mmCIF file with all atom_site columns, C-alpha atoms in Angstrom:
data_model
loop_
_atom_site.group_PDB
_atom_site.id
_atom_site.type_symbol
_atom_site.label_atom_id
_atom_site.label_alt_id
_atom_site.label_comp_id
_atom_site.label_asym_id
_atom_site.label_entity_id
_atom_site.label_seq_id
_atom_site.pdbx_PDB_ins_code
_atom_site.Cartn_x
_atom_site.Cartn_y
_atom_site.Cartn_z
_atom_site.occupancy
_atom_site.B_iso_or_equiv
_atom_site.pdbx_formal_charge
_atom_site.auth_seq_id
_atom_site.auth_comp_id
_atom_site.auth_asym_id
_atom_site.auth_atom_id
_atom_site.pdbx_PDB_model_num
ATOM 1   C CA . UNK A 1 1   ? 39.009 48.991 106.205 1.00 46.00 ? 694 UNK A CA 1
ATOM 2   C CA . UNK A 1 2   ? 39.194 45.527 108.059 1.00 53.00 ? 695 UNK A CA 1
ATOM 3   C CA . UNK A 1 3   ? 35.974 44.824 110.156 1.00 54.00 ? 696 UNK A CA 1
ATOM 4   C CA . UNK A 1 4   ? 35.547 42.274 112.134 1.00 53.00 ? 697 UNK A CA 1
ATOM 5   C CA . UNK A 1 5   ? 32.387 39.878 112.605 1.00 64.00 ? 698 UNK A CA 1
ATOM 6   C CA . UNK A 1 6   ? 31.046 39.463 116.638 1.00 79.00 ? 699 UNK A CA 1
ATOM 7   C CA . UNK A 1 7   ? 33.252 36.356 117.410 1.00 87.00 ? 700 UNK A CA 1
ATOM 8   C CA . UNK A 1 8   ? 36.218 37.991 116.157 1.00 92.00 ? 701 UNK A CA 1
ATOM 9   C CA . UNK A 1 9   ? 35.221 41.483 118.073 1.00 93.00 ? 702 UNK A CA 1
ATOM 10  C CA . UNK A 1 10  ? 34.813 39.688 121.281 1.00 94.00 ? 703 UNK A CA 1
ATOM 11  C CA . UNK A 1 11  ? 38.449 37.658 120.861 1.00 96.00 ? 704 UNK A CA 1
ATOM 12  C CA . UNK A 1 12  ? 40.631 40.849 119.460 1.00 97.00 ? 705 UNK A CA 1
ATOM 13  C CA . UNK A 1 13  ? 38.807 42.921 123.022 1.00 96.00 ? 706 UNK A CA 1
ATOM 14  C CA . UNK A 1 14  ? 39.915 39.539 125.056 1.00 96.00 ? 707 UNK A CA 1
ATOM 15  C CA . UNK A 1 15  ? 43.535 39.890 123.912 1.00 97.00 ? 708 UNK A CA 1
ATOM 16  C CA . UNK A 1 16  ? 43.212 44.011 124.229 1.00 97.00 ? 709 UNK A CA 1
ATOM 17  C CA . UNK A 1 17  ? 42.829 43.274 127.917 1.00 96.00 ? 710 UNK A CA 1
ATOM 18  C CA . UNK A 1 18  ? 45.906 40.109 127.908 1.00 97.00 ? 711 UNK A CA 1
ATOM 19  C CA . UNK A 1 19  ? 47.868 42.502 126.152 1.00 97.00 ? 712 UNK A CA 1
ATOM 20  C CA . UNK A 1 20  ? 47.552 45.331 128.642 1.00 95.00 ? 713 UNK A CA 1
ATOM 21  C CA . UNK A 1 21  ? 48.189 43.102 131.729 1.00 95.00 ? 714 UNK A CA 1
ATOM 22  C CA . UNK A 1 22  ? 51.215 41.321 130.159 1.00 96.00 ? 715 UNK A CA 1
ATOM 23  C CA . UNK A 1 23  ? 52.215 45.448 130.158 1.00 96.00 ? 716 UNK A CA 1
ATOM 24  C CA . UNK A 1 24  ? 51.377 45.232 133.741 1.00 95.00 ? 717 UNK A CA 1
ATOM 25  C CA . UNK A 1 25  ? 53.032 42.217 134.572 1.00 96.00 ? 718 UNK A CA 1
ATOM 26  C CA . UNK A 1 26  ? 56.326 43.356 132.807 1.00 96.00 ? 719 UNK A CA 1
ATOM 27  C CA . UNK A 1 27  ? 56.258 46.671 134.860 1.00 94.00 ? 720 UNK A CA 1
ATOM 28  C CA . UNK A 1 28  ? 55.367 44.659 137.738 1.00 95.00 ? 721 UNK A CA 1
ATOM 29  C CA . UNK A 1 29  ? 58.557 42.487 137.663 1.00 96.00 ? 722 UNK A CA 1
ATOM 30  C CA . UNK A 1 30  ? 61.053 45.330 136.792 1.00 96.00 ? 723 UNK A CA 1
ATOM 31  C CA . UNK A 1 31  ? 59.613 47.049 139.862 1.00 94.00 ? 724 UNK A CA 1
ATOM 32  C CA . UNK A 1 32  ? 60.155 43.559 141.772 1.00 94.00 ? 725 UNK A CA 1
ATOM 33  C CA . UNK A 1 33  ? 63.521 43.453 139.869 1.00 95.00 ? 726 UNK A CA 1
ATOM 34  C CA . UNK A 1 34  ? 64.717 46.842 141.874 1.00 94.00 ? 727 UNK A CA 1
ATOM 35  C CA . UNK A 1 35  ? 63.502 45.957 145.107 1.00 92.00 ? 728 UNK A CA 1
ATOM 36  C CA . UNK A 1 36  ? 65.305 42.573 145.526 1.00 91.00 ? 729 UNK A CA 1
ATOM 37  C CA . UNK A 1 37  ? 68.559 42.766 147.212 1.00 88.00 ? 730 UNK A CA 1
ATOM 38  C CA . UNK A 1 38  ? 70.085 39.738 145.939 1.00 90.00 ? 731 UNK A CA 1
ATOM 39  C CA . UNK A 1 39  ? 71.507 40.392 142.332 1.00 93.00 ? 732 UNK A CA 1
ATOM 40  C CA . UNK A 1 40  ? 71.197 36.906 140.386 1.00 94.00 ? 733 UNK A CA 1
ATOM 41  C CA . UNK A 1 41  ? 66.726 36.851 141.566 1.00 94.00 ? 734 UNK A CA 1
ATOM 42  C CA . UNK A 1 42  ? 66.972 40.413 140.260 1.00 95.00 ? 735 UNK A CA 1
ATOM 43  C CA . UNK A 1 43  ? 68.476 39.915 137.252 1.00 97.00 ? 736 UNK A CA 1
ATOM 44  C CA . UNK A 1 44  ? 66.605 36.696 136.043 1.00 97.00 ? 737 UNK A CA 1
ATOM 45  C CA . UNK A 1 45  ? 63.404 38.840 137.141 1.00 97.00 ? 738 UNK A CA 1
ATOM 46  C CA . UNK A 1 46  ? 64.747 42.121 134.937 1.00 97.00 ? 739 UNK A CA 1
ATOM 47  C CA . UNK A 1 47  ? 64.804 39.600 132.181 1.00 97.00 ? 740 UNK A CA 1
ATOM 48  C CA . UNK A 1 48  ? 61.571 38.459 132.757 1.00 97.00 ? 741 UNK A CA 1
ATOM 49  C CA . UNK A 1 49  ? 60.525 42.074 132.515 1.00 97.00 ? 742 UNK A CA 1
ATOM 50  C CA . UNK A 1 50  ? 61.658 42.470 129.082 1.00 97.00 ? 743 UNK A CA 1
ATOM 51  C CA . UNK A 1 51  ? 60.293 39.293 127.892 1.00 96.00 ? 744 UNK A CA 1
ATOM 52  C CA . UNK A 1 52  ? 56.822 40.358 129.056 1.00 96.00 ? 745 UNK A CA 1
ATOM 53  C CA . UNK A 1 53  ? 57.312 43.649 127.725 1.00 96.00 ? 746 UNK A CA 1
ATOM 54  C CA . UNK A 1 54  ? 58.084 41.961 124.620 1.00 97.00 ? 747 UNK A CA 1
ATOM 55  C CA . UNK A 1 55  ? 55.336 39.850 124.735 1.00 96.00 ? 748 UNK A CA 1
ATOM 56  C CA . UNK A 1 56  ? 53.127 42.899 125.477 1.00 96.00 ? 749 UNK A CA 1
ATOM 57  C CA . UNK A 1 57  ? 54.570 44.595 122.145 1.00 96.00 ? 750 UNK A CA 1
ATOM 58  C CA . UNK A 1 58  ? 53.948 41.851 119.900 1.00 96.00 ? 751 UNK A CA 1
ATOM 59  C CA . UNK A 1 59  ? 50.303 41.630 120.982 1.00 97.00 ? 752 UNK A CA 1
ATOM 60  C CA . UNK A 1 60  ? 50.286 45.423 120.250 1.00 96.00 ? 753 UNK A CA 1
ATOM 61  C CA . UNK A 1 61  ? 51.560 44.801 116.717 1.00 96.00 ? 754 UNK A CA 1
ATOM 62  C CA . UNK A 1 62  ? 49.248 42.005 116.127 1.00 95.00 ? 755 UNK A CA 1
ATOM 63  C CA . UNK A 1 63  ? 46.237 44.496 117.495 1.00 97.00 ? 756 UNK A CA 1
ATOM 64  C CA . UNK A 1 64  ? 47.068 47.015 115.377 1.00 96.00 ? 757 UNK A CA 1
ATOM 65  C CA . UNK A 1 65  ? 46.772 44.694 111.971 1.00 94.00 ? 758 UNK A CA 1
ATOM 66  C CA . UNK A 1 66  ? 42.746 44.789 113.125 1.00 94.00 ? 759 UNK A CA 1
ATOM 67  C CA . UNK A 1 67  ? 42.935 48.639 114.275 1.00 95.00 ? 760 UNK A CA 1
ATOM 68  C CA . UNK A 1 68  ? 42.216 47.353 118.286 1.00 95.00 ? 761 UNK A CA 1
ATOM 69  C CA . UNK A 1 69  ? 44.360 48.887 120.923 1.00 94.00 ? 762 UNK A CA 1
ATOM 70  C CA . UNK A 1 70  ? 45.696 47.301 123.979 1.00 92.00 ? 763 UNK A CA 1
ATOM 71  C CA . UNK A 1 71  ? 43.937 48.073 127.261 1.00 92.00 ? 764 UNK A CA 1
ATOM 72  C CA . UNK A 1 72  ? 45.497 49.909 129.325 1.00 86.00 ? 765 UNK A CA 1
ATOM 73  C CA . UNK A 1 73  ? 47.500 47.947 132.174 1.00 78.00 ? 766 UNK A CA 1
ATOM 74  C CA . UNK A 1 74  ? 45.759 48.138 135.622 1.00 74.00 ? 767 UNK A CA 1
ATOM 75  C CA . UNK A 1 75  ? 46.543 49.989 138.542 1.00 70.00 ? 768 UNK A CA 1
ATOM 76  C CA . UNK A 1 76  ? 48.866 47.663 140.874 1.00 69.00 ? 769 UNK A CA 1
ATOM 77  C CA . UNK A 1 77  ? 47.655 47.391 144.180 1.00 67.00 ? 770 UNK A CA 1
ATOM 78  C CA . UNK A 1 78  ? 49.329 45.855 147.425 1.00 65.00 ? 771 UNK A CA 1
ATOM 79  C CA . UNK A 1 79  ? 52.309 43.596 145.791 1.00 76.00 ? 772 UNK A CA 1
ATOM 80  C CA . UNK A 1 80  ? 53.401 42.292 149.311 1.00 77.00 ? 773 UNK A CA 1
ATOM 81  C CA . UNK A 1 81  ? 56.066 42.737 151.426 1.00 77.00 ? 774 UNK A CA 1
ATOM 82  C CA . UNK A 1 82  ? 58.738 40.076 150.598 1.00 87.00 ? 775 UNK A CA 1
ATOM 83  C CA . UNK A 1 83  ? 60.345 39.063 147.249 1.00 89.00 ? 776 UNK A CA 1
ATOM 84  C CA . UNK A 1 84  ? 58.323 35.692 147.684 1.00 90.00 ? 777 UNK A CA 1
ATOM 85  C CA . UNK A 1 85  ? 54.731 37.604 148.084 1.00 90.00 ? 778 UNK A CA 1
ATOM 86  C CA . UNK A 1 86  ? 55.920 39.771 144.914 1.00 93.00 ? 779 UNK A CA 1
ATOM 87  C CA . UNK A 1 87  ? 56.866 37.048 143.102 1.00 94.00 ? 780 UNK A CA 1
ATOM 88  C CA . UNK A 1 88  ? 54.165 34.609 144.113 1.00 92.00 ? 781 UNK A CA 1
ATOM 89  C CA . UNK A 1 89  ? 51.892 37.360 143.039 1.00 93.00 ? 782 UNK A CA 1
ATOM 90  C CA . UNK A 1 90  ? 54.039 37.831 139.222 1.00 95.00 ? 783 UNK A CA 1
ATOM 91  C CA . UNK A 1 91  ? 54.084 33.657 138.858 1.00 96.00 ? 784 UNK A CA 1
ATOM 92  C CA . UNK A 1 92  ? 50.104 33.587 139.884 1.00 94.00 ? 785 UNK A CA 1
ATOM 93  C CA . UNK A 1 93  ? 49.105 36.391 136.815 1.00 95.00 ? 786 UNK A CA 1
ATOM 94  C CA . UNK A 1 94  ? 51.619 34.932 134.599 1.00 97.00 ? 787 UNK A CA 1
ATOM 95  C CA . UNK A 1 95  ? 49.823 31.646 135.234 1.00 97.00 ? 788 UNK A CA 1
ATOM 96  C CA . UNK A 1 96  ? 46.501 33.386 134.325 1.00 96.00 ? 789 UNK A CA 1
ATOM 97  C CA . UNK A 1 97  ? 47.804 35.096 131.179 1.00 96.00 ? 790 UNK A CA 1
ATOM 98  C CA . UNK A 1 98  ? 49.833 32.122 129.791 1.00 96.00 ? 791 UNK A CA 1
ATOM 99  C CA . UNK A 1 99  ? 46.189 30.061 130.176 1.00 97.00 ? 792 UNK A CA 1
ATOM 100 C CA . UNK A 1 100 ? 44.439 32.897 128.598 1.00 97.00 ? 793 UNK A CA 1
ATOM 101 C CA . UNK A 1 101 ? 46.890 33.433 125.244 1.00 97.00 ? 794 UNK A CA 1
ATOM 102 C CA . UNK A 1 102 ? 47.135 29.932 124.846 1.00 97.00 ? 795 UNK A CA 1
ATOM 103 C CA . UNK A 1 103 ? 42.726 29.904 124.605 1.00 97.00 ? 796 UNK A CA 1
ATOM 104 C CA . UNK A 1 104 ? 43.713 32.723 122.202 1.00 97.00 ? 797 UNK A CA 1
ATOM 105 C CA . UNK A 1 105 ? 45.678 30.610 120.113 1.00 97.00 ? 798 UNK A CA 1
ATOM 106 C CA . UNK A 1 106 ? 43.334 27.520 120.151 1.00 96.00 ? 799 UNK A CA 1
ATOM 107 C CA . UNK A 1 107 ? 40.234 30.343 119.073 1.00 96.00 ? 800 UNK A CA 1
ATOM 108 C CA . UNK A 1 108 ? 41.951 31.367 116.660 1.00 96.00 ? 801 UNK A CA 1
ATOM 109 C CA . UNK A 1 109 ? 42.890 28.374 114.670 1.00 95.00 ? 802 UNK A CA 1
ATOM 110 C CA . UNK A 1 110 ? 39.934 28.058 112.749 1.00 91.00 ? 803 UNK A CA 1
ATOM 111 C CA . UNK A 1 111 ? 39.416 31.828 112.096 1.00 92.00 ? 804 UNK A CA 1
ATOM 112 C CA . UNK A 1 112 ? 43.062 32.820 111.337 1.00 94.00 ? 805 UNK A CA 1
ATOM 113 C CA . UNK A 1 113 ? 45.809 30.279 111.303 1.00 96.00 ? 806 UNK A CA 1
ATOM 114 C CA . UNK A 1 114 ? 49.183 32.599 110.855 1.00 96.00 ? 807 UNK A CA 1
ATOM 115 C CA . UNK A 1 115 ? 47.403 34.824 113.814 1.00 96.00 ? 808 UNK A CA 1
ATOM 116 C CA . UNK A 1 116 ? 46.836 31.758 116.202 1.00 97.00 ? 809 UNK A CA 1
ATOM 117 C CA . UNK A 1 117 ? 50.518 30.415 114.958 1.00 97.00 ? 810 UNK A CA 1
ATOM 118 C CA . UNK A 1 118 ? 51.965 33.972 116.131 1.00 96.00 ? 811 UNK A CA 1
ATOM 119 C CA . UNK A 1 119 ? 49.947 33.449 119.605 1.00 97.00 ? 812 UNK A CA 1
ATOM 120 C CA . UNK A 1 120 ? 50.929 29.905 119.976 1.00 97.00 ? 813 UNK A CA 1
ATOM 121 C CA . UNK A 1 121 ? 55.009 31.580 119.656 1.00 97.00 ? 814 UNK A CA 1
ATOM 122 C CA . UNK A 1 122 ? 54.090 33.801 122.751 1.00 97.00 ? 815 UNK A CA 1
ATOM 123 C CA . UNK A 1 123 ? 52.023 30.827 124.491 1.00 96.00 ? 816 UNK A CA 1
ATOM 124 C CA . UNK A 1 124 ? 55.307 28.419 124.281 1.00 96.00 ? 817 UNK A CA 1
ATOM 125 C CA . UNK A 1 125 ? 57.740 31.202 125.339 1.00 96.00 ? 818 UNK A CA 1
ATOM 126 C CA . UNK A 1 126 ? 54.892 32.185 128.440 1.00 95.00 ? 819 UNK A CA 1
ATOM 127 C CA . UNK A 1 127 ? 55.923 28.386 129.286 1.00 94.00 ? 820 UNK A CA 1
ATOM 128 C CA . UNK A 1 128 ? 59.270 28.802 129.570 1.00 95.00 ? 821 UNK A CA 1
ATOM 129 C CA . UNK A 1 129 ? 58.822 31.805 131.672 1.00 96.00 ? 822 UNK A CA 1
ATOM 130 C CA . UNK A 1 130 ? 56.452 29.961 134.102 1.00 96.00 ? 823 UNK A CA 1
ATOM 131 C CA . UNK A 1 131 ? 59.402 27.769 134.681 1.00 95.00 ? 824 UNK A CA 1
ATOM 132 C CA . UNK A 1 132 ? 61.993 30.321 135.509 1.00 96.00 ? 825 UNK A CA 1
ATOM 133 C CA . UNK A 1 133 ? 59.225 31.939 137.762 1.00 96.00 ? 826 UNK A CA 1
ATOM 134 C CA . UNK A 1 134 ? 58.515 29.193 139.771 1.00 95.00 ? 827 UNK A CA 1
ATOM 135 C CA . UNK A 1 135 ? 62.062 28.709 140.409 1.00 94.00 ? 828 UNK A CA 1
ATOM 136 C CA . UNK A 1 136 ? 62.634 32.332 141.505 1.00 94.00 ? 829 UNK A CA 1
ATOM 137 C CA . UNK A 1 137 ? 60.147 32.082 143.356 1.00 91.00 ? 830 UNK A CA 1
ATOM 138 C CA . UNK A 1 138 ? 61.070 28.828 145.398 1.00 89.00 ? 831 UNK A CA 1
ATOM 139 C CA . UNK A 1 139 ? 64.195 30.641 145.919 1.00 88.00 ? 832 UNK A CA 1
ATOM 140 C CA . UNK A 1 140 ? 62.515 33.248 147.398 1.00 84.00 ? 833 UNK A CA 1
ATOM 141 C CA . UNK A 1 141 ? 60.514 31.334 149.917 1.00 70.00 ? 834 UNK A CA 1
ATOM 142 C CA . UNK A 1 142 ? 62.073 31.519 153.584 1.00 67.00 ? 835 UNK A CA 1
ATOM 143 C CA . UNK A 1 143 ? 60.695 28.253 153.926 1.00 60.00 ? 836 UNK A CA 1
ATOM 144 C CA . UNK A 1 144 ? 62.825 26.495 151.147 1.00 51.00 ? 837 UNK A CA 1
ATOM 145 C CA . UNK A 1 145 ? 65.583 24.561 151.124 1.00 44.00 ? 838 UNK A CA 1
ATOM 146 C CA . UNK A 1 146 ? 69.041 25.901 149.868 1.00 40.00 ? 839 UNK A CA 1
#
């Protein structure tokens, strides 16, 4: 049986938690997804959803090799009352959790370089997303321009 030493215990609970919030951020933005009326926001946020949910899989997987399990994701509390609170509120923990995998990935570089290099593939993909959420949600604020 794998066991790990403290600094590796304290990183694999770290990304236990990350990997139950990206679960909560992917449910998050499929539930955002359903309540916004105009189809092309709902549909870019849908495929969000499944990229987070992804994302939230792999980190299971990767878990697993150590025998941790994923947190699980936290109840969701007041999510606002316009697609632009909702999806200022998905951009602002996507922000958090992109920061936080890619401190995962830089950690474990010099513990476990195909782990970190598995990370680093969610971290640049997290990236990407940040982009597309930021625009949705520009396009969601009543105060920007068409």
């Amino acid at each position: 049986m794998w066991s790990a030493d403290p600094p590796e215990k304290r990183l694999l609970a770290e990304l236990a938690d990350i990997a139950g919030r990206h679960q909560e951020l992917a449910s998050r933005l499929a539930r955002h997804a359903e309540l916004c009326a105009y189809p092309n926001i709902a549909g870019a946020l849908g495929a969000l959803a499944a990229g987070q949910a992804e994302h939230a899989r792999t980190l299971d997987a990767l878990l697993s090799e150590r025998h941790v399990w994923s947190k699980l994701p936290r109840p969701t509390g007041a999510e606002g009352s316009s697609n632009w609170q909702r999806v200022s509120g998905d951009l602002a923990l996507l922000l958090d959790l992109s920061r936080e995998v890619n401190l995962q990935a830089l950690h474990w570089e010099g513990i476990d370089q195909a782990f970190a290099a598995r990370l680093r593939t969610i971290a640049r993909e997290e990236d990407r997303s940040l982009g597309e959420l930021r625009e949705l949600a520009l396009k969601c604020d009543p105060q920007a321009f068409d």
